[in-house]
XYZ file of C-alpha atoms in Angstrom:
523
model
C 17.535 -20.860 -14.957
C 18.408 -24.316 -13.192
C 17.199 -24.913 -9.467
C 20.123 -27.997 -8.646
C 18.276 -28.937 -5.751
C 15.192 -28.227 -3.134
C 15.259 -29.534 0.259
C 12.203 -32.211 0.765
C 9.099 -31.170 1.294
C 8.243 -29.951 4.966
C 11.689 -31.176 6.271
C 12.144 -29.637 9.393
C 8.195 -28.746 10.080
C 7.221 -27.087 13.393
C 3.802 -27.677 13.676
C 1.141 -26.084 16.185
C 0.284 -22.681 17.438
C 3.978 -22.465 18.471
C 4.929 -22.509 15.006
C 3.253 -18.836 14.069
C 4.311 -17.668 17.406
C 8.534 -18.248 17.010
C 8.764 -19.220 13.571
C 11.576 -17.474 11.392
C 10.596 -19.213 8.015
C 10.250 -16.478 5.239
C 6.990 -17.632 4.354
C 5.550 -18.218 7.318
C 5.826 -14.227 8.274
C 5.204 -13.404 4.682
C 1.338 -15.220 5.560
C 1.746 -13.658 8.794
C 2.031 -9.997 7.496
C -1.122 -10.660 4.537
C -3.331 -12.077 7.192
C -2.827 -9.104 9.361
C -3.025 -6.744 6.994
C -6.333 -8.533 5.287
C -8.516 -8.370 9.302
C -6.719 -4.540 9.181
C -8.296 -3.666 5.843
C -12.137 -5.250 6.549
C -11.742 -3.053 9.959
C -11.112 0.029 8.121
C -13.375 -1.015 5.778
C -16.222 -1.338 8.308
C -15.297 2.130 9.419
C -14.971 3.512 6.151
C -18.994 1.586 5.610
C -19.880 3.493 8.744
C -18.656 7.158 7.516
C -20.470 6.591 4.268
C -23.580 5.964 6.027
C -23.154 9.312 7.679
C -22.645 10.284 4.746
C -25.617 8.920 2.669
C -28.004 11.985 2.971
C -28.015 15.519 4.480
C -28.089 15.741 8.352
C -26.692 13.530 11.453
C -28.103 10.108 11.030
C -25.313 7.405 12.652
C -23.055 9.401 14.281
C -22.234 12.643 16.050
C -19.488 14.912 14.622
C -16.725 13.889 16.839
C -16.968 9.995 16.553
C -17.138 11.096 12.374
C -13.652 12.610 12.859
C -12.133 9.902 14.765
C -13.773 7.141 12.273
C -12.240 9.014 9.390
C -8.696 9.660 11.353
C -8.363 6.100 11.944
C -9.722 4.424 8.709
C -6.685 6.375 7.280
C -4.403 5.215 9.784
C -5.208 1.204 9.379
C -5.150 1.742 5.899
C -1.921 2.900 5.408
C -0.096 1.124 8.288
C -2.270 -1.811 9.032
C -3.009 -2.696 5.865
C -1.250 -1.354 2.647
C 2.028 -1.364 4.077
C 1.944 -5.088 5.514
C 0.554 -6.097 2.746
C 3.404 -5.322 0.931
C 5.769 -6.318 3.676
C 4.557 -10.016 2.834
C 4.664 -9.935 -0.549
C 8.392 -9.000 0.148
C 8.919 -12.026 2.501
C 7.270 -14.521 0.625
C 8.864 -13.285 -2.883
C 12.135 -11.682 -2.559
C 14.011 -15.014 -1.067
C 12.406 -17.228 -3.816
C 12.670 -14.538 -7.092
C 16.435 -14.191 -5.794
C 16.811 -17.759 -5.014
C 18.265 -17.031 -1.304
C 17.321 -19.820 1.449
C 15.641 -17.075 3.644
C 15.799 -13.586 4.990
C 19.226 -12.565 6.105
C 18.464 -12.003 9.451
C 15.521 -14.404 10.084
C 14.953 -13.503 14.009
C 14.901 -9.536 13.474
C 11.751 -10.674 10.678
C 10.007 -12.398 13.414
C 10.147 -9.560 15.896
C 9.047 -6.759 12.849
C 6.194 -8.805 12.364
C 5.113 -9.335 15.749
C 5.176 -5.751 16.850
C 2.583 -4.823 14.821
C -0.297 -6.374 16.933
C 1.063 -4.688 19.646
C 0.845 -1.588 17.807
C -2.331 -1.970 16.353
C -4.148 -2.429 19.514
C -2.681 0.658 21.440
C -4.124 2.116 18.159
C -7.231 0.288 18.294
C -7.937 1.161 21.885
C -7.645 4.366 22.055
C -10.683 4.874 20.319
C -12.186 4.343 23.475
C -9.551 6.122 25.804
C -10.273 9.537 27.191
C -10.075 12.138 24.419
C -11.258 9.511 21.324
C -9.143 8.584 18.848
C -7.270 11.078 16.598
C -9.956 13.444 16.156
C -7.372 16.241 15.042
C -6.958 14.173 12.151
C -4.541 11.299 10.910
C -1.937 13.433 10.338
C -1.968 15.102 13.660
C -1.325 18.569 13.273
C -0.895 21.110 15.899
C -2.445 23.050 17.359
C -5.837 20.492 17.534
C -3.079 17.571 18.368
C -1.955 19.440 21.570
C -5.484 18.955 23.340
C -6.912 15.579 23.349
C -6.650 13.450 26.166
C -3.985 9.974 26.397
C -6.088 8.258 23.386
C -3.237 10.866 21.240
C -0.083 9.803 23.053
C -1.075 6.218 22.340
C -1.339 6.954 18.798
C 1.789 8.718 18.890
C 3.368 4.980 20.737
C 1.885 3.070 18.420
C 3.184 5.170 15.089
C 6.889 5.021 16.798
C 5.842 1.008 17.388
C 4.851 0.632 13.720
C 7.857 3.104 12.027
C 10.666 0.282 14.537
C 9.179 -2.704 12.830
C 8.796 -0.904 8.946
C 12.442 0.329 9.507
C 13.888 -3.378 10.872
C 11.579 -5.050 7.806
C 13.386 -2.500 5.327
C 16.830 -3.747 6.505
C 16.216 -7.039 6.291
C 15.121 -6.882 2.942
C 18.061 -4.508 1.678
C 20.706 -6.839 3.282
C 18.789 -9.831 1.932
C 18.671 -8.565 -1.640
C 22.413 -7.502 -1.692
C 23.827 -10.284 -0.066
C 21.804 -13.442 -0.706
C 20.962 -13.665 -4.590
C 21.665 -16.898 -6.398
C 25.045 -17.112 -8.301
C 24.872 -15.258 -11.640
C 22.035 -13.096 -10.947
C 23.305 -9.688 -11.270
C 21.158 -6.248 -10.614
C 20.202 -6.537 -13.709
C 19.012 -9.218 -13.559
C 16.505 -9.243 -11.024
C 12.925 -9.634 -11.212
C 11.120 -5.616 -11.165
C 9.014 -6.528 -8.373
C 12.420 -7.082 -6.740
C 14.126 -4.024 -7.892
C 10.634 -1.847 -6.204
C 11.269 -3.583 -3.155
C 15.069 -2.669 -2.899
C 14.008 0.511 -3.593
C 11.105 1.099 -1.085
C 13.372 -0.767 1.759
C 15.708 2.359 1.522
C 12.635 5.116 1.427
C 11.653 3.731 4.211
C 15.238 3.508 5.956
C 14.776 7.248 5.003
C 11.672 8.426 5.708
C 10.540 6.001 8.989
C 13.282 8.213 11.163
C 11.471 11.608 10.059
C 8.015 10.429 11.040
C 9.729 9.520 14.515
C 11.448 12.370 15.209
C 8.189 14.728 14.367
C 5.718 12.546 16.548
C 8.767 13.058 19.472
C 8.978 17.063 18.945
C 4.440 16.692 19.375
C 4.687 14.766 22.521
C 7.160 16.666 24.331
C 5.139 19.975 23.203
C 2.648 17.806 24.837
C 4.087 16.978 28.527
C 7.536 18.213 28.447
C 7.571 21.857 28.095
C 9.085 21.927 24.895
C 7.294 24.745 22.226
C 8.648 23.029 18.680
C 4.798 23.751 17.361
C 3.613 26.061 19.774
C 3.123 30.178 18.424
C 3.083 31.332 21.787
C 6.009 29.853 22.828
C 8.075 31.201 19.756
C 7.665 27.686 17.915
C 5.456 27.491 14.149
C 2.411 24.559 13.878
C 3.464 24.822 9.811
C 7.035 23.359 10.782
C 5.266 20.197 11.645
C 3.453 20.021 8.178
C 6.784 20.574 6.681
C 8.849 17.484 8.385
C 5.157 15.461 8.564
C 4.966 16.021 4.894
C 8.588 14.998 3.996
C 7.758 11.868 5.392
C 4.015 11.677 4.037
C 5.001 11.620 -0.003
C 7.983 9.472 0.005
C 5.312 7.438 2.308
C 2.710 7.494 -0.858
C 5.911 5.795 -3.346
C 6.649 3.299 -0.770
C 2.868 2.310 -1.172
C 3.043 2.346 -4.561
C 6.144 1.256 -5.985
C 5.956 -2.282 -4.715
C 2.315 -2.092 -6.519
C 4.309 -1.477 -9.626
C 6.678 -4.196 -9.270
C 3.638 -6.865 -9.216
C 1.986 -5.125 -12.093
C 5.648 -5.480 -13.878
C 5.453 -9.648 -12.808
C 1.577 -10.007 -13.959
C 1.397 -8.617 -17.231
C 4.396 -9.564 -19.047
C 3.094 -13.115 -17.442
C -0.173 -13.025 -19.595
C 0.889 -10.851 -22.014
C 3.484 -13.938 -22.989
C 6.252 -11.302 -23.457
C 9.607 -9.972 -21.929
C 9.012 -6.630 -20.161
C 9.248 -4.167 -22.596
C 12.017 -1.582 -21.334
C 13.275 -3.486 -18.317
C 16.236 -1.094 -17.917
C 14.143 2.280 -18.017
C 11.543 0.736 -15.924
C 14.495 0.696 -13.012
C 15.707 3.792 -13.965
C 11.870 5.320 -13.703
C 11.370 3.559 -10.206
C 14.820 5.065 -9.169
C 13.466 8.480 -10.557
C 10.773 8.411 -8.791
C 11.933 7.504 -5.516
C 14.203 10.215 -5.904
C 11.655 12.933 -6.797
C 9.492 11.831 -3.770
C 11.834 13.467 -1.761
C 11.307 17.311 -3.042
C 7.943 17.593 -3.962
C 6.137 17.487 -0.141
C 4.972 21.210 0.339
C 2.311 20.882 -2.290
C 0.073 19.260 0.137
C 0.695 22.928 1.989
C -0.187 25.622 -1.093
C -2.691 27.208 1.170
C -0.425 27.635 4.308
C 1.348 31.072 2.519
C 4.164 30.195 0.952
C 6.334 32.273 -0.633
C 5.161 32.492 -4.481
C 8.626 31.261 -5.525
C 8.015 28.460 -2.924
C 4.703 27.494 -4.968
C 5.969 27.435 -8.054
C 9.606 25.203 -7.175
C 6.984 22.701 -5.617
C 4.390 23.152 -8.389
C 7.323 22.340 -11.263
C 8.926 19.632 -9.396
C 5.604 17.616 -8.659
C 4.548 18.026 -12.351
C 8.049 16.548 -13.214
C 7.443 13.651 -11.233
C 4.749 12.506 -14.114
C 7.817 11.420 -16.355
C 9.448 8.498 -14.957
C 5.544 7.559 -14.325
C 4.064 8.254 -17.527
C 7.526 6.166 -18.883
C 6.461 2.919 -16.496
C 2.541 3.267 -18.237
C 4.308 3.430 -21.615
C 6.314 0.310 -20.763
C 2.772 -1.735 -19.325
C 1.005 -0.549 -22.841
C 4.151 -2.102 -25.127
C 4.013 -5.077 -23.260
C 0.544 -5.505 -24.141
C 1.313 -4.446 -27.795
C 0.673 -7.244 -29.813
C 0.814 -10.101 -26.659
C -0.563 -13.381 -26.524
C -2.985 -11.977 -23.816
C -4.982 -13.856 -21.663
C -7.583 -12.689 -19.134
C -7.283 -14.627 -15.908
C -8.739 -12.137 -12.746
C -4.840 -11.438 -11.724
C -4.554 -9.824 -15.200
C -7.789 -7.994 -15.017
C -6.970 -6.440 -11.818
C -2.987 -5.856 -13.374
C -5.125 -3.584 -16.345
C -7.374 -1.958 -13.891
C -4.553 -0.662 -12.223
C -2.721 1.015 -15.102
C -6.045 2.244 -16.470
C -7.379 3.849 -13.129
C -3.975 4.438 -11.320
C -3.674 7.039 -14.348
C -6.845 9.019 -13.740
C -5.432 8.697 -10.523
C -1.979 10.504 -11.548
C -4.292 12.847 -13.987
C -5.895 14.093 -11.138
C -2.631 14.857 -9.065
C -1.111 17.062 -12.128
C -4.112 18.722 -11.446
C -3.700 19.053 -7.908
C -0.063 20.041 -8.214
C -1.012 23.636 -10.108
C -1.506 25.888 -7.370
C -4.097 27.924 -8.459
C -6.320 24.787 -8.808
C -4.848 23.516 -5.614
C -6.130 26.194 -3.716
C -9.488 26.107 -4.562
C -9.811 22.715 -4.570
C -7.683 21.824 -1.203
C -9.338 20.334 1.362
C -12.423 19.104 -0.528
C -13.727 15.711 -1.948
C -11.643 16.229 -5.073
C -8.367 15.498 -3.010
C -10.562 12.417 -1.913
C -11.378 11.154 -5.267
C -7.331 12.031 -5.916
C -6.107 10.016 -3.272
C -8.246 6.814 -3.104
C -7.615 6.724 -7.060
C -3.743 6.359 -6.231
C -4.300 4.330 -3.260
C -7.269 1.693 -3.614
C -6.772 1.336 -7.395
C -3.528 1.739 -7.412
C -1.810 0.066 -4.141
C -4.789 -1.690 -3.080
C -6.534 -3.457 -5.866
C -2.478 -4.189 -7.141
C -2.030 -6.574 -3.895
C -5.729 -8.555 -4.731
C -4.227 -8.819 -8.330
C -0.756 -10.469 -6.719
C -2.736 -12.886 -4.257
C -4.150 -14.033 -7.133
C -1.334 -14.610 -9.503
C 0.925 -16.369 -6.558
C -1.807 -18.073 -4.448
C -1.783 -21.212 -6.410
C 2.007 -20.833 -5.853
C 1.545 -20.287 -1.918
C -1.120 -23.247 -1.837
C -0.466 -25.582 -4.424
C -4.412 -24.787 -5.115
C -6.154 -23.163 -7.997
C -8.010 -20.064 -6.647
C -11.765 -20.558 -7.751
C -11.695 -18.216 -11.450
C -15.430 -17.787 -11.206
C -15.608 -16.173 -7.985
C -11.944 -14.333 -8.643
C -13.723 -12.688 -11.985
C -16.655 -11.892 -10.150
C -14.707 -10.211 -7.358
C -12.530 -8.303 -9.890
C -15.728 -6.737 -11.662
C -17.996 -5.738 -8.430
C -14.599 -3.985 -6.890
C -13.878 -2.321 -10.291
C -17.543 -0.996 -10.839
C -17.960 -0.652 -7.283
C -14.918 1.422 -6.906
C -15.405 3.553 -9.488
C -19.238 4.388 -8.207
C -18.075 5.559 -4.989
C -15.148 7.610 -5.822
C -15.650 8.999 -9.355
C -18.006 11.531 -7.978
C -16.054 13.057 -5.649
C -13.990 14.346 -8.311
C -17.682 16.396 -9.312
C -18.053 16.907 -5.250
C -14.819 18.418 -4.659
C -15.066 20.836 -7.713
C -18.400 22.284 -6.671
C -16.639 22.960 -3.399
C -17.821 19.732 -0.909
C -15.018 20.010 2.117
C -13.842 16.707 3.389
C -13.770 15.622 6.815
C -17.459 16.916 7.693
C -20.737 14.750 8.693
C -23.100 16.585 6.956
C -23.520 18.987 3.936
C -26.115 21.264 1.566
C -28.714 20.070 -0.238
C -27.041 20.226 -3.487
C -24.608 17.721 -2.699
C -26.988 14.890 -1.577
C -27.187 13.051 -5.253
C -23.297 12.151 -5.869
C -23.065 11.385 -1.954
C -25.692 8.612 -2.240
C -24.565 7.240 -5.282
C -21.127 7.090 -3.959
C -22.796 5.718 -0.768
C -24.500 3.110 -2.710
C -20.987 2.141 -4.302
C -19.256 2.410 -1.099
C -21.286 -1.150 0.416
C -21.249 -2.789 -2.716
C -17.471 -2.453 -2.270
C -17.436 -3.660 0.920
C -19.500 -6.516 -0.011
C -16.984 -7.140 -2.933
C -14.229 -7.583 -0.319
C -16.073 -10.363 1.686
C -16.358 -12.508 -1.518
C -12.428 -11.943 -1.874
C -12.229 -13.489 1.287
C -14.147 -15.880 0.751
C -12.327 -17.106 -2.261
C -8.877 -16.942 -0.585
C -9.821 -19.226 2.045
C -11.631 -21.357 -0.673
C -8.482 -21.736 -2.309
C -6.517 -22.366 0.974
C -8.827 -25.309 1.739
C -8.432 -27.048 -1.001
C -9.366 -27.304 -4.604
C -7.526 -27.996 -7.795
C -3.990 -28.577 -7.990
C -2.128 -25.987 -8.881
C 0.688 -27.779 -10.646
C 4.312 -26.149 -10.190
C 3.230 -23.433 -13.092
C -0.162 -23.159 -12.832
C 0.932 -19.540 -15.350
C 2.300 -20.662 -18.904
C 3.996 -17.188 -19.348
C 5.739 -16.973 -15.811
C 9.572 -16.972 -16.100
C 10.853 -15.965 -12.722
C 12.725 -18.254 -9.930
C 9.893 -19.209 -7.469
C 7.734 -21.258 -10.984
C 10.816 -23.698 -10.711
C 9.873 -24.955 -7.275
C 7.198 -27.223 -6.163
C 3.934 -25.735 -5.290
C 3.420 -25.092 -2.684
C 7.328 -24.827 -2.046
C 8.881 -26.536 0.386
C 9.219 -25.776 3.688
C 13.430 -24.530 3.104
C 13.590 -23.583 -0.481
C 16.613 -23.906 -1.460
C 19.507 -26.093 0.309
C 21.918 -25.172 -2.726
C 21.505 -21.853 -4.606
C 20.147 -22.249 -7.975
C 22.236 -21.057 -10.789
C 21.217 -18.181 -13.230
C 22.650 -18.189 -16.283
């Protein structure tokens, strides 16, 4: 690879709190987005702190029933769409236009109005927690009929979702165009960097999926004020038709949270490993695969709503196939740390936590996806454990491992190591204290979604409790460390990574202000 030239650094500056406010610099959104979603994910943490309280012996110690359903509705909520997702979303900013070597976004402006409709949405979401009705205590996926009854505090949920689905579906455009139309000279598809080919791939589930969510949040609200009876029995409409389009969204919506996890564990270990990515081609064929297969596996989140048997079993064989193309991308992660030069720097812990717990993770959904097990374990702490396994360790704990490997790049600052390892280790332990026992919870028949519980349940929820503030704790120290590194510290040097190989380690760190004036040239 040869970068010809890079426009001085800073050229072309704003500076000042107009500079967040109107900028349409790629980077600046892409900090945007990660700061966002970082105050989103300590405020579902602190509700998430609060439910495991609740939750740390028998009886009604912090909170009354209600307020626990609305504290779990919403920790979901800003976890998925407040914090995962933008997460992601600035990885994509900051990355894609420097792995590709493309100046910026294609269409800069429309990136500067998807990121600043999320704070809109997230405080119609935040506020109406304290609206008439509470916040979302039907649950975060808002079924009927519990949906139809609560007060405004619902319809501005059901504002702010359509809010957050305009900006997700204008930030998935942007990217597509961007990735299509803007790469260097001589850098084919095959070619690009995996954690581009995820993105590419998420941008168009969520092109798909974003529209679905929409429409089904419309058919609730005009059930709601208009007259219409989409999910109403009495009036000749069926509540499990809104499971059925929510659900069509809701697992393509779990791959768009994970695949761009993938692509950063596909940029951090071949990094430290010191190795090409073993099976480059299959790994795009597997994220392609999967994507796919998101689309016809969604009724097994609905094995207890009486389906037909052949129903079951179609949704039952399809889910199970899904573990191929994933079991092919572990495969690949394991060769390329076959015989490596490995080293152990905190982004490649975090890169080896992932593949090691994202498995149990996808262990524990093969399980789920055999419906006889499914429907005795539905609905309880095992589909907890499931979940958060897929989600924290997978999606989650894949974005600390990426700030890590690219802040020096961001900052031209080494992150402190230190505090990075120590981080790494209190989140893994931490992590796997809280949740692990759920697994044990759920299969001695613990429902989810309830403030209190028997006697024989009260060990594993207080070790899990115990786990669940040590996490939280964890995440202030990553804080901590991020704006540690911000501040200053030691230089980063242009490749602070001896094994990195893609675009953006040719640039100056941090890179300049417009990255590239003329398109680099990949031979």
């Amino acid at each position: 690879m040869d970068t010809t030239l890079h426009a001085p650094h800073d050229e072309g500056h704003p500076s000042g709190l107009m500079r967040w406010v109107t900028t349409t610099n790629h980077k600046d959104i892409g900090t945007l987005y990660l700061w966002f979603s970082l105050a989103m994910f300590l405020f579902a943490g602190a509700l998430a702190m609060l439910i495991r309280a609740e939750l740390f012996q028998p009886g009604l110690q912090v909170v009354n029933p209600a307020v626990f359903n609305q504290l779990t509705s919403m920790h979901g909520l800003i976890m998925i769409f407040g914090a995962i997702m933008p997460a992601f979303v600035g990885f994509a900013n900051w990355q894609v236009p420097l792995m590709i070597g493309a100046p910026d976004m294609a269409f800069p402006r429309l990136n500067n109005w998807s990121f600043w409709l999320l704070p809109v949405a997230a405080s119609l979401l935040l506020t109406s927690f304290f609206a008439p009705g509470g916040a979302m205590a039907a649950g975060w996926t808002m079924y009927p009929p519990l949906f139809m009854q609560g007060g405004i505090a619902y319809d501005m949920t059901i504002l702010a979702i359509h809010i957050l689905g305009l900006s997700s579906i204008m930030g998935a455009i942007n990217i597509i165009v961007t990735i299509l139309n803007l790469r260097a000279p001589g850098m084919t598809l095959m070619k690009m960097p995996l954690f581009v080919w995820t993105w590419l791939i998420t941008a168009y589930l969520l092109v798909a999926v974003m529209p679905v969510l929409a429409s089904v949040i419309t058919m609730l609200l005009t059930d709601r004020h208009f007259g219409t009876h989409f999910f109403n029995a009495g009036g000749g409409g069926d509540p499990v038709m809104f499971q059925h389009i929510f659900w069509f969204f809701g697992h393509p919506e779990v791959y768009i949270m994970i695949l761009p996890a993938f692509g950063i564990i596909s940029t951090i270990i071949p990094t430290f490993a010191r190795k090409k990515l073993f099976g480059y081609t299959s790994m795009v064929w597997a994220v392609a695969s999967i994507a796919f297969l998101s689309f016809i596996v969604w009724a097994h989140h609905m094995f207890t709503t009486g389906m037909p048997v052949t129903g079951q079993l179609f949704f039952m064989y399809s889910t199970m196939l899904i573990a191929i193309p994933t079991g092919v991308k572990v495969f690949n992660w394991v060769a390329t740390l076959w015989r490596g030069s490995l080293t152990f720097e905190t982004p490649m812990l975090f890169a080896i936590a992932v593949v090691c717990l994202f498995t149990i993770g996808g262990f524990s959904g093969v399980v789920l996806a055999l419906v006889p097990v499914d429907i005795q374990l539905q609905d309880t702490y095992y589909v907890v454990a499931h979940f958060h396994y897929v989600l924290f360790s997978g999606a989650a704990m894949s974005i600390m491992g990426g700030i890590y490997y690219w802040l020096p790049k961001w900052t031209g600052h080494m992150y402190d190591e230190t505090l990075g390892k120590w981080h790494f280790w209190l989140t893994a332990i931490a992590f796997n204290v809280t949740f692990f026992p759920m697994h044990f919870l759920g299969l001695a028949g613990m429902p989810r979604r309830i403030p209190d519980y028997a006697l024989q349940f009260a060990d594993f929820n207080l070790i899990a409790s115990l786990g669940a503030f040590v996490l939280g704790v964890a995440q202030l120290l990553f804080m901590y460390t991020v704006i540690k590194c911000i501040r200053g510290g030691r230089a980063a040097g242009d490749k602070p990574w001896d094994g990195a190989d893609t675009l953006e380690w040719t640039l100056p760190s941090p890179p300049p202000y417009h990255s590239f004036n003329t398109p680099p040239r990949v031979d």
